[in-house]
């Protein structure tokens, strides 16, 4: 198997695993619909049975009508009970499994009451399976399909061998239907259950994948629009700040040369110069965020740049020895980009990944070009992860959870990636790590804003 094929297989497995992970918010929303549908179904069942018995001039307390009324009231009571306990257990997957399991028993009871083998309500099994796939995806739908198949098979067998008597007296099933036809019916129902489970589970995953992709694109567009607005303001502010900052730095440097070393004034001027240099770096970063430029735009092989960046990164005493790298790189993948920008993107992402790891940990780097000419660069770590409530804010300028951070690192990364028409996405599990995925289009054309590069260089020389 090719390395790229192995990467894609692993990627598909990881994506499927993430997609099949049950989202408490989606469970809560889905359960509301499920409980509402159950209430409507029980009411419709009561009134339809009442209308049928009235039209046929049959007593309301005769069988099977009485059993249908009782079962409908039980379903209605359970729905009220589910609604009452909704706030407490609405995000618990076991609560969903309990409801769906009881639904399967309810459907089996309806089939038994309405004629077992001759019942027209076997399709309700498929309704339960489809509902389970929407809430619990493929795993839940397969469990419900198994439960439906077992219950239906056992019900028909018990009636065939006259262990379970039908509600309405009729000719024994064993005398009116051949055993081969019984097996044929059971196999058809079981096949239908599992086929619907597989299909609905697949469609539920595709729907969730589509929703996630739309959310990623929508978030990306929002960030781009927000950063474009902030970038224009930032560029003006950075330029206005750099001019007096350059004058201030020059004046303090001259005063420092006149002050005797070791004196109080000399130490104060050292502090001022150090803070001036720090402000200059922040303003330079801010200007890079506002107006990224590709002054050295060329076709670059990504894998050698990753290896060189990792080699330099491992020289840092904070990370050497405790951070281990696992790399799966396609050496033939290249992209049109400024080499300095690529290195800065890699450095910022590696630094964030390493800083999130307490003690020993691993950073995985994967690089692949897919058949659709898209380049995927994925950096995963085994760090502490990012809380879900701040995950959407990590690319915002000046947002940081570090005591000594400026909050511009990831903002600059996002701005640069957007500059090259790429997309960046972050997926994180608290206490399990974070995965950053960057997607570039292979050989995408990029128009370089040379005037922006000239402006940045002019202002860089002023401090």
Coordinates of C-alpha atoms in Angstrom, one line a residue:
X1 CA 0.0 0.0 0.0
X2 CA 1.3 3.5 -0.9
X3 CA 2.0 5.9 1.9
X4 CA -0.7 8.2 0.6
X5 CA -3.2 5.4 0.6
X6 CA -2.4 4.6 4.2
X7 CA -2.7 8.2 5.1
X8 CA -6.1 8.5 3.4
X9 CA -7.3 5.2 5.1
X10 CA -6.2 6.5 8.5
X11 CA -7.7 9.9 7.8
X12 CA -11.1 8.3 6.8
X13 CA -11.1 6.2 10.0
X14 CA -10.3 9.3 12.1
X15 CA -12.9 11.4 10.4
X16 CA -15.5 8.7 10.8
X17 CA -14.6 8.2 14.4
X18 CA -15.0 12.0 15.1
X19 CA -18.3 12.1 13.1
X20 CA -19.8 9.1 15.0
X21 CA -18.9 10.7 18.3
X22 CA -22.2 11.6 19.9
X23 CA -22.8 15.3 20.3
X24 CA -24.8 16.1 23.4
X25 CA -26.3 19.2 21.7
X26 CA -27.5 17.1 18.8
X27 CA -28.9 14.5 21.1
X28 CA -30.9 17.2 23.0
X29 CA -32.3 18.6 19.7
X30 CA -33.1 15.1 18.3
X31 CA -34.8 13.9 21.5
X32 CA -37.2 16.8 21.4
X33 CA -38.4 15.7 17.9
X34 CA -38.5 12.0 19.0
X35 CA -40.7 12.7 22.0
X36 CA -43.0 15.0 20.0
X37 CA -43.3 12.3 17.3
X38 CA -44.1 9.7 19.9
X39 CA -46.9 11.8 21.4
X40 CA -48.4 12.5 17.9
X41 CA -48.2 8.8 17.0
X42 CA -50.0 7.6 20.1
X43 CA -52.8 10.2 19.7
X44 CA -53.2 9.3 16.0
X45 CA -53.3 5.6 16.9
X46 CA -56.0 6.2 19.5
X47 CA -58.2 8.2 17.2
X48 CA -57.7 6.1 14.1
X49 CA -58.6 2.9 16.1
X50 CA -61.6 4.8 17.5
X51 CA -62.8 5.8 14.1
X52 CA -62.3 2.3 12.6
X53 CA -64.2 0.6 15.4
X54 CA -67.1 3.1 15.1
X55 CA -67.4 2.7 11.4
X56 CA -67.5 -1.1 11.8
X57 CA -70.0 -0.9 14.6
X58 CA -67.7 -2.8 16.9
X59 CA -67.7 -2.5 20.7
X60 CA -64.9 -0.2 22.0
X61 CA -63.9 -2.7 24.7
X62 CA -63.5 -5.6 22.2
X63 CA -60.2 -7.0 21.2
X64 CA -57.9 -6.0 19.6
X65 CA -59.2 -2.4 20.1
X66 CA -58.9 -2.4 23.9
X67 CA -55.3 -3.6 23.7
X68 CA -54.5 -0.8 21.2
X69 CA -56.0 1.8 23.5
X70 CA -54.1 0.5 26.5
X71 CA -50.8 0.4 24.5
X72 CA -51.3 3.9 23.1
X73 CA -51.9 5.3 26.6
X74 CA -48.8 3.5 27.8
X75 CA -46.8 5.2 25.0
X76 CA -48.3 8.5 25.8
X77 CA -47.5 8.1 29.5
X78 CA -43.9 7.2 28.6
X79 CA -43.6 10.3 26.4
X80 CA -44.8 12.5 29.3
X81 CA -42.3 10.7 31.6
X82 CA -39.5 11.3 29.0
X83 CA -40.5 15.0 28.8
X84 CA -40.5 15.3 32.6
X85 CA -37.0 13.8 32.9
X86 CA -35.7 15.6 29.8
X87 CA -33.8 18.4 31.5
X88 CA -31.9 15.9 33.7
X89 CA -31.0 13.2 31.1
X90 CA -31.4 15.0 27.7
X91 CA -27.7 14.8 26.9
X92 CA -27.1 11.2 28.1
X93 CA -26.8 8.6 25.3
X94 CA -28.1 5.9 27.6
X95 CA -31.3 7.9 27.9
X96 CA -31.6 7.7 24.1
X97 CA -30.9 3.9 24.1
X98 CA -33.6 3.4 26.8
X99 CA -36.2 5.2 24.8
X100 CA -35.4 3.5 21.5
X101 CA -35.3 0.1 23.2
X102 CA -38.8 0.7 24.7
X103 CA -39.9 1.9 21.3
X104 CA -38.9 -1.5 19.7
X105 CA -40.9 -3.3 22.4
X106 CA -43.8 -1.0 21.7
X107 CA -43.7 -1.8 18.0
X108 CA -43.5 -5.5 18.7
X109 CA -46.5 -5.2 21.0
X110 CA -48.4 -3.3 18.2
X111 CA -47.5 -6.1 15.7
X112 CA -48.6 -8.8 18.1
X113 CA -52.0 -7.0 18.8
X114 CA -52.7 -6.4 15.2
X115 CA -52.2 -9.9 13.9
X116 CA -48.5 -10.8 14.3
X117 CA -47.6 -12.5 11.0
X118 CA -50.4 -10.8 9.2
X119 CA -49.8 -7.3 10.8
X120 CA -49.3 -4.4 8.5
X121 CA -47.3 -2.5 11.1
X122 CA -43.9 -4.2 10.6
X123 CA -42.7 -1.0 8.9
X124 CA -42.6 0.7 12.3
X125 CA -39.4 -1.2 13.0
X126 CA -37.8 0.7 10.1
X127 CA -39.1 4.0 11.6
X128 CA -37.4 3.2 14.9
X129 CA -34.1 2.3 13.1
X130 CA -34.1 5.5 11.1
X131 CA -34.7 7.5 14.3
X132 CA -31.8 5.7 16.0
X133 CA -29.4 6.4 13.1
X134 CA -30.2 10.1 13.4
X135 CA -29.3 10.2 17.0
X136 CA -26.8 7.3 17.5
X137 CA -25.5 6.9 14.0
X138 CA -24.4 3.6 12.6
X139 CA -23.6 1.9 15.9
X140 CA -27.0 2.7 17.4
X141 CA -29.0 1.8 14.2
X142 CA -27.2 -1.6 14.0
X143 CA -28.1 -2.3 17.6
X144 CA -31.7 -1.4 17.1
X145 CA -31.8 -3.4 13.8
X146 CA -30.5 -6.5 15.8
X147 CA -33.1 -5.9 18.5
X148 CA -35.9 -5.6 16.0
X149 CA -34.9 -8.7 14.1
X150 CA -34.7 -10.8 17.3
X151 CA -38.0 -9.6 18.6
X152 CA -39.8 -10.2 15.3
X153 CA -38.3 -13.6 14.9
X154 CA -39.1 -14.7 18.4
X155 CA -42.6 -13.4 18.2
X156 CA -43.4 -15.3 15.0
X157 CA -41.7 -18.5 16.3
X158 CA -43.8 -18.3 19.5
X159 CA -47.0 -17.9 17.5
X160 CA -46.0 -20.7 15.0
X161 CA -45.4 -23.2 17.8
X162 CA -48.6 -22.0 19.6
X163 CA -46.6 -21.0 22.7
X164 CA -48.1 -17.5 22.4
X165 CA -51.8 -17.2 21.7
X166 CA -52.9 -14.3 19.4
X167 CA -55.1 -11.6 20.8
X168 CA -57.8 -12.3 18.3
X169 CA -58.7 -16.0 18.0
X170 CA -57.8 -17.3 14.6
X171 CA -56.6 -20.5 12.8
X172 CA -53.2 -21.5 14.2
X173 CA -50.4 -20.1 12.1
X174 CA -48.8 -23.5 11.7
X175 CA -51.8 -24.7 9.8
X176 CA -52.4 -21.7 7.5
X177 CA -48.8 -20.9 6.5
X178 CA -46.0 -23.2 5.5
X179 CA -42.8 -23.1 7.6
X180 CA -40.8 -22.1 4.5
X181 CA -42.9 -19.0 4.1
X182 CA -42.4 -18.2 7.8
X183 CA -38.6 -18.3 7.4
X184 CA -38.9 -16.3 4.2
X185 CA -40.9 -13.5 5.9
X186 CA -38.5 -13.4 8.9
X187 CA -35.4 -13.2 6.6
X188 CA -37.1 -10.4 4.6
X189 CA -37.8 -8.4 7.7
X190 CA -34.3 -8.9 9.1
X191 CA -32.7 -8.0 5.8
X192 CA -34.8 -4.9 5.6
X193 CA -33.9 -3.9 9.1
X194 CA -30.2 -4.2 8.6
X195 CA -30.3 -2.6 5.1
X196 CA -32.1 0.4 6.5
X197 CA -29.7 0.5 9.4
X198 CA -26.7 0.6 7.1
X199 CA -28.2 3.1 4.7
X200 CA -29.7 5.4 7.2
X201 CA -26.5 5.3 9.3
X202 CA -24.4 6.2 6.2
X203 CA -26.8 9.0 5.3
X204 CA -26.8 10.3 8.9
X205 CA -22.9 10.5 8.8
X206 CA -23.0 12.2 5.4
X207 CA -25.5 14.7 6.7
X208 CA -23.4 15.4 9.8
X209 CA -20.2 15.7 7.6
X210 CA -22.0 18.2 5.3
X211 CA -23.1 20.2 8.4
X212 CA -19.6 20.2 9.8
X213 CA -18.1 21.3 6.4
X214 CA -20.6 24.1 6.1
X215 CA -19.8 25.2 9.6
X216 CA -16.1 25.2 8.9
X217 CA -16.6 27.2 5.7
X218 CA -19.0 29.6 7.5
X219 CA -16.6 30.1 10.4
X220 CA -13.8 30.6 7.9
X221 CA -15.7 33.3 6.0
X222 CA -16.6 35.0 9.3
X223 CA -13.0 35.0 10.4
X224 CA -11.8 36.3 7.1
X225 CA -14.4 39.1 7.1
X226 CA -13.6 40.0 10.7
X227 CA -9.8 40.0 10.1
X228 CA -10.1 42.0 6.9
X229 CA -11.9 44.7 8.8
X230 CA -9.4 44.6 11.7
X231 CA -6.5 44.4 9.2
X232 CA -7.3 47.7 7.7
X233 CA -7.5 49.3 11.1
X234 CA -4.4 47.5 12.3
X235 CA -2.4 48.6 9.3
X236 CA -3.1 52.3 10.0
X237 CA -2.5 51.9 13.7
X238 CA 0.8 50.0 13.2
X239 CA 2.1 52.6 10.8
X240 CA 1.1 55.5 13.2
X241 CA 2.7 53.8 16.2
X242 CA 6.0 52.8 14.4
X243 CA 6.9 56.4 13.6
X244 CA 7.0 57.8 17.1
X245 CA 8.3 54.5 18.4
X246 CA 11.4 54.8 16.1
X247 CA 12.0 58.3 17.3
X248 CA 11.6 57.3 21.0
X249 CA 14.0 54.3 20.6
X250 CA 16.6 56.5 18.9
X251 CA 16.4 59.2 21.6
X252 CA 16.7 56.7 24.5
X253 CA 19.6 55.0 22.8
X254 CA 21.5 58.4 22.6
X255 CA 20.7 59.2 26.3
X256 CA 21.8 55.7 27.3
X257 CA 25.2 56.3 25.7
X258 CA 25.7 59.4 27.9
X259 CA 24.7 57.7 31.2
X260 CA 27.4 55.9 33.1
X261 CA 27.0 52.1 33.1
X262 CA 25.6 50.7 36.4
X263 CA 23.7 53.8 37.4
X264 CA 20.0 53.9 38.1
X265 CA 19.3 56.0 35.0
X266 CA 21.3 53.5 32.8
X267 CA 19.2 50.6 34.1
X268 CA 16.0 52.5 33.5
X269 CA 17.0 53.2 29.9
X270 CA 17.8 49.5 29.4
X271 CA 14.3 48.7 30.6
X272 CA 12.8 51.3 28.2
X273 CA 14.8 50.0 25.3
X274 CA 13.8 46.4 26.0
X275 CA 10.2 47.3 26.2
X276 CA 10.5 49.5 23.0
X277 CA 12.0 46.5 21.2
X278 CA 9.1 44.3 22.5
X279 CA 6.6 46.9 21.3
X280 CA 8.3 47.0 17.9
X281 CA 8.0 43.2 17.5
X282 CA 4.3 43.3 18.4
X283 CA 3.7 46.1 15.9
X284 CA 5.7 44.2 13.3
X285 CA 3.5 41.1 13.9
X286 CA 0.4 43.3 13.8
X287 CA 1.5 44.7 10.5
X288 CA 2.2 41.2 9.2
X289 CA -1.3 40.3 10.3
X290 CA -2.8 43.3 8.6
X291 CA -0.9 43.1 5.3
X292 CA 0.9 39.8 4.7
X293 CA 3.0 39.9 1.6
X294 CA 4.9 37.3 -0.5
X295 CA 8.1 39.1 -1.5
X296 CA 9.9 35.7 -2.2
X297 CA 6.9 33.9 -3.8
X298 CA 8.1 30.6 -5.4
X299 CA 7.3 26.9 -5.7
X300 CA 8.5 25.2 -2.5
X301 CA 8.8 21.6 -1.5
X302 CA 7.0 21.4 1.8
X303 CA 8.5 18.2 3.3
X304 CA 12.1 19.5 3.5
X305 CA 10.9 22.7 5.1
X306 CA 9.0 20.7 7.7
X307 CA 12.0 18.6 8.5
X308 CA 14.3 21.7 8.7
X309 CA 11.8 23.5 11.0
X310 CA 11.5 20.5 13.2
X311 CA 15.3 20.1 13.4
X312 CA 15.6 23.8 14.5
X313 CA 12.6 23.5 16.8
X314 CA 14.2 20.5 18.7
X315 CA 17.2 22.7 19.5
X316 CA 15.0 24.7 21.9
X317 CA 15.9 23.5 25.5
X318 CA 12.2 23.8 26.5
X319 CA 11.2 21.0 24.1
X320 CA 14.3 19.0 23.4
X321 CA 14.1 15.5 24.9
X322 CA 10.4 15.5 26.0
X323 CA 8.7 16.2 22.6
X324 CA 8.8 13.3 20.1
X325 CA 7.9 13.8 16.4
X326 CA 6.2 11.3 14.1
X327 CA 6.2 12.4 10.5
X328 CA 4.5 10.9 7.4
X329 CA 5.4 13.3 4.6
X330 CA 5.0 13.1 0.8
X331 CA 8.4 14.4 -0.5
X332 CA 6.9 15.4 -3.8
X333 CA 4.3 17.8 -2.6
X334 CA 5.0 21.5 -3.4
X335 CA 3.1 24.7 -3.2
X336 CA 3.6 28.3 -4.4
X337 CA 4.4 30.2 -1.2
X338 CA 6.9 32.6 0.4
X339 CA 9.4 30.3 2.3
X340 CA 9.5 32.6 5.3
X341 CA 5.7 32.4 5.6
X342 CA 5.7 28.6 5.4
X343 CA 8.3 28.5 8.1
X344 CA 6.5 30.9 10.3
X345 CA 3.2 28.9 9.9
X346 CA 5.0 25.7 10.9
X347 CA 6.9 27.3 13.8
X348 CA 3.8 28.9 15.3
X349 CA 1.8 25.6 15.1
X350 CA 4.6 23.5 16.4
X351 CA 5.2 25.9 19.3
X352 CA 1.5 25.9 20.2
X353 CA 1.4 22.1 20.0
X354 CA 4.5 21.7 22.2
X355 CA 3.4 24.2 24.8
X356 CA 0.1 22.4 25.2
X357 CA 2.0 19.2 26.2
X358 CA 2.9 18.8 29.9
X359 CA 5.8 16.4 30.3
X360 CA 6.6 14.0 27.5
X361 CA 4.3 13.9 24.4
X362 CA 4.1 13.4 20.7
X363 CA 3.5 15.6 17.8
X364 CA 2.4 14.0 14.5
X365 CA 2.8 15.7 11.2
X366 CA 1.1 14.4 8.1
X367 CA 1.4 15.8 4.6
X368 CA -0.4 14.4 1.5
X369 CA -1.7 15.5 -1.9
X370 CA -5.1 14.0 -2.7
X371 CA -6.4 12.9 -6.0
X372 CA -8.5 16.0 -6.1
X373 CA -5.3 18.1 -6.1
X374 CA -5.6 19.3 -2.6
X375 CA -2.8 19.5 -0.1
X376 CA -3.5 18.4 3.4
X377 CA -1.1 19.3 6.2
X378 CA -2.2 18.0 9.6
X379 CA -0.4 18.6 12.9
X380 CA -1.7 16.6 15.9
X381 CA -0.5 16.7 19.5
X382 CA -1.1 14.7 22.7
X383 CA -1.5 17.9 24.8
X384 CA -4.2 19.2 27.1
X385 CA -6.6 20.1 24.3
X386 CA -8.7 23.3 23.9
X387 CA -12.1 23.7 25.8
X388 CA -15.0 23.8 23.4
X389 CA -16.2 27.2 24.7
X390 CA -13.1 28.9 23.4
X391 CA -12.3 26.8 20.4
X392 CA -14.0 29.3 18.0
X393 CA -11.9 32.2 19.5
X394 CA -8.4 30.8 19.0
X395 CA -7.8 32.7 15.7
X396 CA -9.0 36.0 17.1
X397 CA -6.3 38.7 17.4
X398 CA -5.0 39.2 21.0
X399 CA -6.9 36.1 22.2
X400 CA -4.5 34.0 24.4
X401 CA -4.6 31.7 27.4
X402 CA -0.9 32.2 28.0
X403 CA 0.4 34.6 30.6
X404 CA 3.2 35.8 28.4
X405 CA 1.5 35.5 25.0
X406 CA 0.4 38.3 22.7
X407 CA -2.4 36.4 21.1
X408 CA -1.2 37.2 17.5
X409 CA 0.5 33.9 16.6
X410 CA -2.5 31.9 15.4
X411 CA -4.1 35.1 14.0
X412 CA -1.1 35.6 11.8
X413 CA -1.1 31.9 10.8
X414 CA -4.8 32.2 9.8
X415 CA -4.1 35.4 7.9
X416 CA -1.2 33.9 6.0
X417 CA -3.1 30.7 5.1
X418 CA -6.0 32.8 3.9
X419 CA -3.5 34.9 1.9
X420 CA -2.7 31.8 -0.1
X421 CA -6.3 30.8 -0.5
X422 CA -6.1 28.0 2.0
X423 CA -8.3 26.9 4.9
X424 CA -7.4 26.1 8.4
X425 CA -9.5 24.0 10.8
X426 CA -9.0 23.0 14.5
X427 CA -10.4 20.0 16.1
X428 CA -9.7 19.4 19.8
X429 CA -10.7 17.0 22.6
X430 CA -10.1 18.3 26.1
X431 CA -7.3 16.3 27.8
X432 CA -6.7 14.3 24.6
X433 CA -5.0 16.7 22.3
X434 CA -5.6 19.0 19.3
X435 CA -5.5 18.5 15.5
X436 CA -4.9 21.4 13.2
X437 CA -5.6 20.8 9.5
X438 CA -4.5 23.1 6.7
X439 CA -5.8 22.6 3.2
X440 CA -4.2 24.2 0.2
X441 CA -5.1 23.9 -3.5
X442 CA -2.3 22.4 -5.4
X443 CA -0.6 24.9 -7.8
X444 CA -3.1 27.5 -6.9
X445 CA -2.4 30.8 -8.5
X446 CA -1.6 33.7 -6.2
X447 CA -1.3 37.3 -7.1
X448 CA 1.3 39.0 -4.9
X449 CA 0.5 42.5 -3.6
X450 CA 4.0 44.0 -4.2
X451 CA 2.9 47.5 -3.0
X452 CA 2.0 45.9 0.4
X453 CA 5.4 44.3 0.6
X454 CA 7.1 47.6 -0.2
X455 CA 5.1 49.4 2.5
X456 CA 5.9 46.8 5.1
X457 CA 9.6 47.0 4.3
X458 CA 9.6 50.8 4.5
X459 CA 8.1 50.7 8.0
X460 CA 10.3 47.8 9.1
X461 CA 13.3 49.9 8.5
X462 CA 12.0 52.7 10.7
X463 CA 12.7 51.0 14.0

